[in-house]
mmCIF file of C-alpha atoms in Angstrom:
data_model
loop_
_atom_site.group_PDB
_atom_site.id
_atom_site.type_symbol
_atom_site.label_atom_id
_atom_site.label_comp_id
_atom_site.label_asym_id
_atom_site.label_seq_id
_atom_site.Cartn_x
_atom_site.Cartn_y
_atom_site.Cartn_z
ATOM 1 C CA MET A 29 -9.391 19.780 -3.623
ATOM 2 C CA SER A 30 -12.592 17.749 -3.846
ATOM 3 C CA LEU A 31 -13.147 14.068 -4.562
ATOM 4 C CA GLN A 32 -16.331 12.662 -6.081
ATOM 5 C CA PHE A 33 -17.241 9.052 -6.850
ATOM 6 C CA ILE A 34 -19.525 8.136 -9.759
ATOM 7 C CA MET A 35 -21.051 4.845 -8.645
ATOM 8 C CA GLY A 36 -23.239 2.183 -10.198
ATOM 9 C CA PRO A 37 -23.259 -1.429 -11.405
ATOM 10 C CA SER A 38 -21.412 -2.581 -14.510
ATOM 11 C CA GLY A 39 -23.071 -1.348 -17.709
ATOM 12 C CA SER A 40 -25.098 1.377 -15.987
ATOM 13 C CA GLY A 41 -23.440 4.187 -17.974
ATOM 14 C CA LYS A 42 -20.854 5.586 -15.542
ATOM 15 C CA SER A 43 -18.195 6.130 -18.220
ATOM 16 C CA HIS A 44 -20.680 7.670 -20.661
ATOM 17 C CA TYR A 45 -21.923 10.029 -17.968
ATOM 18 C CA LEU A 46 -18.356 11.046 -17.088
ATOM 19 C CA TYR A 47 -17.322 11.615 -20.700
ATOM 20 C CA GLU A 48 -20.418 13.692 -21.446
ATOM 21 C CA TRP A 49 -19.823 15.743 -18.308
ATOM 22 C CA VAL A 50 -16.149 16.350 -19.167
ATOM 23 C CA THR A 51 -17.053 17.313 -22.749
ATOM 24 C CA THR A 52 -19.726 19.791 -21.613
ATOM 25 C CA GLU A 53 -17.480 21.304 -18.944
ATOM 26 C CA SER A 54 -14.506 21.603 -21.296
ATOM 27 C CA LEU A 55 -16.648 23.612 -23.735
ATOM 28 C CA ALA A 56 -17.983 25.852 -20.968
ATOM 29 C CA HIS A 57 -14.507 26.414 -19.474
ATOM 30 C CA PRO A 58 -11.917 26.379 -22.292
ATOM 31 C CA GLU A 59 -9.315 27.908 -19.948
ATOM 32 C CA LYS A 60 -9.359 24.830 -17.690
ATOM 33 C CA ASN A 61 -7.355 21.641 -18.163
ATOM 34 C CA TYR A 62 -9.176 18.289 -18.019
ATOM 35 C CA ILE A 63 -7.131 15.104 -17.595
ATOM 36 C CA VAL A 64 -8.796 11.725 -18.117
ATOM 37 C CA LEU A 65 -6.675 8.854 -16.747
ATOM 38 C CA VAL A 66 -7.412 5.350 -18.036
ATOM 39 C CA PRO A 67 -5.431 2.084 -18.243
ATOM 40 C CA GLU A 68 -2.809 2.076 -21.011
ATOM 41 C CA GLN A 69 -4.792 -0.320 -23.224
ATOM 42 C CA PHE A 70 -7.853 1.972 -23.202
ATOM 43 C CA THR A 71 -6.249 5.301 -24.109
ATOM 44 C CA LEU A 72 -6.815 5.154 -27.880
ATOM 45 C CA GLN A 73 -10.425 3.982 -27.597
ATOM 46 C CA THR A 74 -11.196 6.630 -24.969
ATOM 47 C CA GLN A 75 -9.747 9.336 -27.216
ATOM 48 C CA ARG A 76 -11.980 8.095 -30.034
ATOM 49 C CA ASP A 77 -15.012 8.144 -27.718
ATOM 50 C CA PHE A 78 -14.349 11.760 -26.767
ATOM 51 C CA VAL A 79 -13.796 12.899 -30.353
ATOM 52 C CA THR A 80 -16.983 11.112 -31.438
ATOM 53 C CA MET A 81 -19.201 12.711 -28.802
ATOM 54 C CA HIS A 82 -17.535 16.147 -28.881
ATOM 55 C CA PRO A 83 -19.654 18.619 -30.913
ATOM 56 C CA ARG A 84 -16.502 20.151 -32.412
ATOM 57 C CA LYS A 85 -14.900 16.725 -33.039
ATOM 58 C CA GLY A 86 -11.790 17.792 -31.170
ATOM 59 C CA ILE A 87 -10.590 17.530 -27.565
ATOM 60 C CA PHE A 88 -8.556 20.713 -27.272
ATOM 61 C CA ASN A 89 -8.356 21.040 -23.476
ATOM 62 C CA ILE A 90 -8.937 17.353 -22.658
ATOM 63 C CA ASP A 91 -5.938 15.060 -22.252
ATOM 64 C CA VAL A 92 -6.602 11.307 -22.281
ATOM 65 C CA LEU A 93 -3.581 9.670 -20.658
ATOM 66 C CA SER A 94 -2.368 6.554 -18.889
ATOM 67 C CA PHE A 95 -0.437 6.921 -15.634
ATOM 68 C CA GLN A 96 2.846 6.494 -17.517
ATOM 69 C CA ARG A 97 1.959 9.072 -20.177
ATOM 70 C CA LEU A 98 1.012 11.485 -17.388
ATOM 71 C CA ALA A 99 4.387 10.818 -15.769
ATOM 72 C CA PHE A 100 6.284 11.642 -18.970
ATOM 73 C CA HIS A 101 4.310 14.881 -19.433
ATOM 74 C CA VAL A 102 4.907 16.060 -15.858
ATOM 75 C CA LEU A 103 8.570 15.015 -15.704
ATOM 76 C CA GLU A 104 9.200 16.998 -18.885
ATOM 77 C CA GLU A 105 7.349 19.977 -17.434
ATOM 78 C CA VAL A 106 9.415 20.064 -14.219
ATOM 79 C CA GLY A 107 12.739 19.297 -15.927
ATOM 80 C CA GLU A 108 13.151 15.726 -14.690
ATOM 81 C CA SER A 109 12.994 13.933 -18.028
ATOM 82 C CA GLY A 110 16.724 13.237 -18.323
ATOM 83 C CA ARG A 111 16.670 9.590 -17.272
ATOM 84 C CA VAL A 112 16.506 6.847 -19.885
ATOM 85 C CA VAL A 113 13.402 4.653 -19.554
ATOM 86 C CA LEU A 114 14.311 0.994 -19.929
ATOM 87 C CA GLU A 115 11.588 -0.851 -21.842
ATOM 88 C CA GLU A 116 10.719 -4.550 -21.571
ATOM 89 C CA ILE A 117 13.300 -5.817 -24.077
ATOM 90 C CA GLY A 118 15.959 -3.699 -22.411
ATOM 91 C CA LYS A 119 15.106 -5.170 -19.007
ATOM 92 C CA ASN A 120 15.453 -8.673 -20.423
ATOM 93 C CA ILE A 121 18.902 -7.869 -21.812
ATOM 94 C CA VAL A 122 20.064 -6.323 -18.533
ATOM 95 C CA LEU A 123 18.800 -9.267 -16.470
ATOM 96 C CA ARG A 124 20.465 -11.771 -18.775
ATOM 97 C CA LYS A 125 23.747 -9.884 -18.365
ATOM 98 C CA LEU A 126 23.381 -9.745 -14.568
ATOM 99 C CA ALA A 127 22.440 -13.425 -14.352
ATOM 100 C CA LYS A 128 25.655 -14.279 -16.185
ATOM 101 C CA GLU A 129 27.739 -12.064 -13.900
ATOM 102 C CA HIS A 130 26.208 -13.535 -10.713
ATOM 103 C CA GLU A 131 25.883 -17.099 -11.992
ATOM 104 C CA THR A 132 27.882 -18.627 -9.116
ATOM 105 C CA GLU A 133 25.626 -16.935 -6.534
ATOM 106 C CA LEU A 134 22.377 -18.235 -8.044
ATOM 107 C CA THR A 135 22.160 -21.659 -6.428
ATOM 108 C CA VAL A 136 18.629 -22.502 -7.607
ATOM 109 C CA LEU A 137 17.664 -20.082 -10.386
ATOM 110 C CA GLY A 138 21.055 -20.105 -12.078
ATOM 111 C CA ARG A 139 20.573 -23.390 -13.905
ATOM 112 C CA ASN A 140 17.187 -22.246 -15.225
ATOM 113 C CA MET A 141 18.141 -18.802 -16.557
ATOM 114 C CA LYS A 142 18.927 -20.124 -20.046
ATOM 115 C CA LYS A 143 15.526 -21.778 -20.403
ATOM 116 C CA LEU A 144 13.166 -20.182 -22.921
ATOM 117 C CA GLY A 145 11.030 -17.527 -21.275
ATOM 118 C CA TYR A 146 12.651 -17.796 -17.848
ATOM 119 C CA ILE A 147 14.265 -14.346 -17.981
ATOM 120 C CA SER A 148 10.851 -12.852 -18.766
ATOM 121 C CA GLU A 149 9.398 -14.557 -15.682
ATOM 122 C CA VAL A 150 12.157 -13.103 -13.490
ATOM 123 C CA LYS A 151 11.621 -9.684 -15.116
ATOM 124 C CA SER A 152 7.900 -9.848 -14.285
ATOM 125 C CA LEU A 153 8.701 -10.779 -10.692
ATOM 126 C CA ILE A 154 11.089 -7.844 -10.307
ATOM 127 C CA SER A 155 8.470 -5.533 -11.858
ATOM 128 C CA GLU A 156 5.957 -6.655 -9.235
ATOM 129 C CA LEU A 157 8.488 -6.146 -6.445
ATOM 130 C CA ILE A 158 8.987 -2.568 -7.646
ATOM 131 C CA GLN A 159 5.261 -1.903 -8.117
ATOM 132 C CA TYR A 160 4.411 -3.195 -4.641
ATOM 133 C CA GLN A 161 7.415 -1.433 -3.076
ATOM 134 C CA VAL A 162 9.075 -4.615 -1.843
ATOM 135 C CA THR A 163 12.700 -3.605 -1.203
ATOM 136 C CA PRO A 164 15.720 -5.936 -0.982
ATOM 137 C CA GLU A 165 15.602 -5.269 2.773
ATOM 138 C CA LEU A 166 12.034 -6.586 2.952
ATOM 139 C CA LEU A 167 13.170 -9.664 1.029
ATOM 140 C CA GLU A 168 15.870 -10.119 3.679
ATOM 141 C CA GLU A 169 13.165 -10.154 6.357
ATOM 142 C CA MET A 170 11.214 -12.767 4.369
ATOM 143 C CA ILE A 171 14.340 -14.920 4.162
ATOM 144 C CA LYS A 172 14.855 -14.713 7.932
ATOM 145 C CA ASN A 173 11.223 -15.685 8.519
ATOM 146 C CA SER A 174 11.443 -18.686 6.177
ATOM 147 C CA VAL A 175 14.408 -20.491 7.753
ATOM 148 C CA LYS A 176 12.485 -23.751 8.064
ATOM 149 C CA GLN A 177 11.726 -23.826 4.317
ATOM 150 C CA ASP A 178 15.123 -24.441 2.780
ATOM 151 C CA LEU A 179 14.090 -24.380 -0.902
ATOM 152 C CA LEU A 180 12.069 -21.174 -0.458
ATOM 153 C CA VAL A 181 15.016 -19.526 1.287
ATOM 154 C CA LYS A 182 17.379 -20.420 -1.560
ATOM 155 C CA LYS A 183 14.945 -19.096 -4.167
ATOM 156 C CA LEU A 184 14.427 -15.860 -2.242
ATOM 157 C CA GLU A 185 18.183 -15.427 -1.879
ATOM 158 C CA ASP A 186 18.584 -15.811 -5.643
ATOM 159 C CA VAL A 187 15.840 -13.278 -6.305
ATOM 160 C CA GLN A 188 17.456 -10.897 -3.829
ATOM 161 C CA VAL A 189 20.830 -11.192 -5.618
ATOM 162 C CA LEU A 190 19.286 -10.343 -8.997
ATOM 163 C CA TYR A 191 17.050 -7.625 -7.559
ATOM 164 C CA ARG A 192 19.917 -5.828 -5.818
ATOM 165 C CA ALA A 193 22.105 -6.115 -8.912
ATOM 166 C CA PHE A 194 19.297 -4.783 -11.112
ATOM 167 C CA LEU A 195 18.653 -1.751 -8.880
ATOM 168 C CA GLU A 196 22.387 -1.005 -8.694
ATOM 169 C CA TYR A 197 22.687 -1.241 -12.471
ATOM 170 C CA MET A 198 19.790 1.180 -12.959
ATOM 171 C CA GLY A 199 21.276 3.733 -10.556
ATOM 172 C CA LYS A 200 20.317 7.326 -11.346
ATOM 173 C CA GLU A 201 20.769 7.054 -15.098
ATOM 174 C CA TYR A 202 17.969 4.606 -15.942
ATOM 175 C CA VAL A 203 14.434 3.980 -14.746
ATOM 176 C CA THR A 204 11.991 1.229 -15.615
ATOM 177 C CA SER A 205 8.436 1.993 -16.642
ATOM 178 C CA ASP A 206 7.448 0.794 -13.141
ATOM 179 C CA GLN A 207 9.795 3.284 -11.469
ATOM 180 C CA VAL A 208 8.599 6.243 -13.535
ATOM 181 C CA LEU A 209 5.545 6.587 -11.280
ATOM 182 C CA GLN A 210 7.771 6.602 -8.200
ATOM 183 C CA VAL A 211 9.753 9.479 -9.701
ATOM 184 C CA LEU A 212 6.478 11.244 -10.561
ATOM 185 C CA ASN A 213 5.332 10.947 -6.938
ATOM 186 C CA GLU A 214 8.503 12.723 -5.838
ATOM 187 C CA VAL A 215 7.960 15.772 -8.100
ATOM 188 C CA LEU A 216 4.163 15.900 -8.220
ATOM 189 C CA GLU A 217 3.790 19.109 -6.234
ATOM 190 C CA ARG A 218 6.096 21.001 -8.616
ATOM 191 C CA SER A 219 3.659 20.621 -11.507
ATOM 192 C CA GLU A 220 1.626 23.680 -12.441
ATOM 193 C CA LYS A 221 -0.162 21.576 -15.075
ATOM 194 C CA LEU A 222 -1.780 19.465 -12.352
ATOM 195 C CA ARG A 223 -2.352 22.141 -9.744
ATOM 196 C CA ASP A 224 -5.627 23.485 -11.146
ATOM 197 C CA ALA A 225 -6.580 20.482 -13.289
ATOM 198 C CA ILE A 226 -9.835 18.536 -13.170
ATOM 199 C CA ILE A 227 -8.877 14.860 -13.138
ATOM 200 C CA VAL A 228 -11.083 11.909 -14.037
ATOM 201 C CA LEU A 229 -10.095 8.277 -13.420
ATOM 202 C CA ASP A 230 -12.013 5.614 -15.315
ATOM 203 C CA GLY A 231 -11.644 1.952 -16.280
ATOM 204 C CA PHE A 232 -9.403 0.822 -13.419
ATOM 205 C CA THR A 233 -10.289 -2.310 -11.458
ATOM 206 C CA ALA A 234 -7.636 -1.726 -8.768
ATOM 207 C CA PHE A 235 -4.472 0.247 -8.017
ATOM 208 C CA ASN A 236 -1.093 -1.073 -6.921
ATOM 209 C CA PRO A 237 0.573 0.808 -4.011
ATOM 210 C CA VAL A 238 2.584 3.157 -6.265
ATOM 211 C CA GLN A 239 -0.537 4.075 -8.269
ATOM 212 C CA LEU A 240 -2.554 4.507 -5.078
ATOM 213 C CA ARG A 241 0.056 6.881 -3.683
ATOM 214 C CA LEU A 242 -0.121 8.816 -6.954
ATOM 215 C CA VAL A 243 -3.921 9.068 -6.760
ATOM 216 C CA GLN A 244 -3.598 10.351 -3.194
ATOM 217 C CA GLY A 245 -1.107 12.959 -4.400
ATOM 218 C CA LEU A 246 -3.417 14.037 -7.222
ATOM 219 C CA CYS A 247 -6.266 14.462 -4.753
ATOM 220 C CA LYS A 248 -4.092 16.866 -2.755
ATOM 221 C CA ILE A 249 -3.023 19.155 -5.601
ATOM 222 C CA ALA A 250 -5.711 18.927 -8.313
ATOM 223 C CA LYS A 251 -8.762 21.162 -8.225
ATOM 224 C CA LYS A 252 -11.208 18.238 -8.518
ATOM 225 C CA VAL A 253 -10.886 14.474 -8.867
ATOM 226 C CA TYR A 254 -13.684 12.241 -10.159
#
């Protein structure tokens, strides 16, 4: 494993340099696998950039992927693709169902759950809790440390009720798009696809804890990371 940083101010040509380097190397070493990881919203444009600059107008041994796309590829490779991924609309439906079932326990949030857009706000909050690895047990600690702030305590208790119910509902049959990366982290070392790959990360401004753990795992098993 080796890790290399390509550094420079904004607009100095870091991405162009990386893409040219990957293109040249992929032509010189067609037996190697090059994986370019970019944020989800940049995948299509990055693929276009590679095809445009590639002398053969094709990226045969270059995969341009987001973290989630990488997860789906690897989980399929190692035989862990059986879980159903719950998309955003599905999460909204599940949370609405759970809010109805636990209505009497939601002392503060309960009366707001029918407001337009409120379920989406709760869904976003739960997504962030998952991404930043805040467990229901950590929420319990926050509640204990906020005893002098009655309204905050009641809100946290409501969030904890919905969060626990959501995780229980998901069980082992479903995963959210946020949890897919957690599953990937658990099976990363079983992937032959990644073991000798050259991995490039570009376009990210920061990583949440789950993504950071994934990057650390990639650094351990990939041949090179840029």
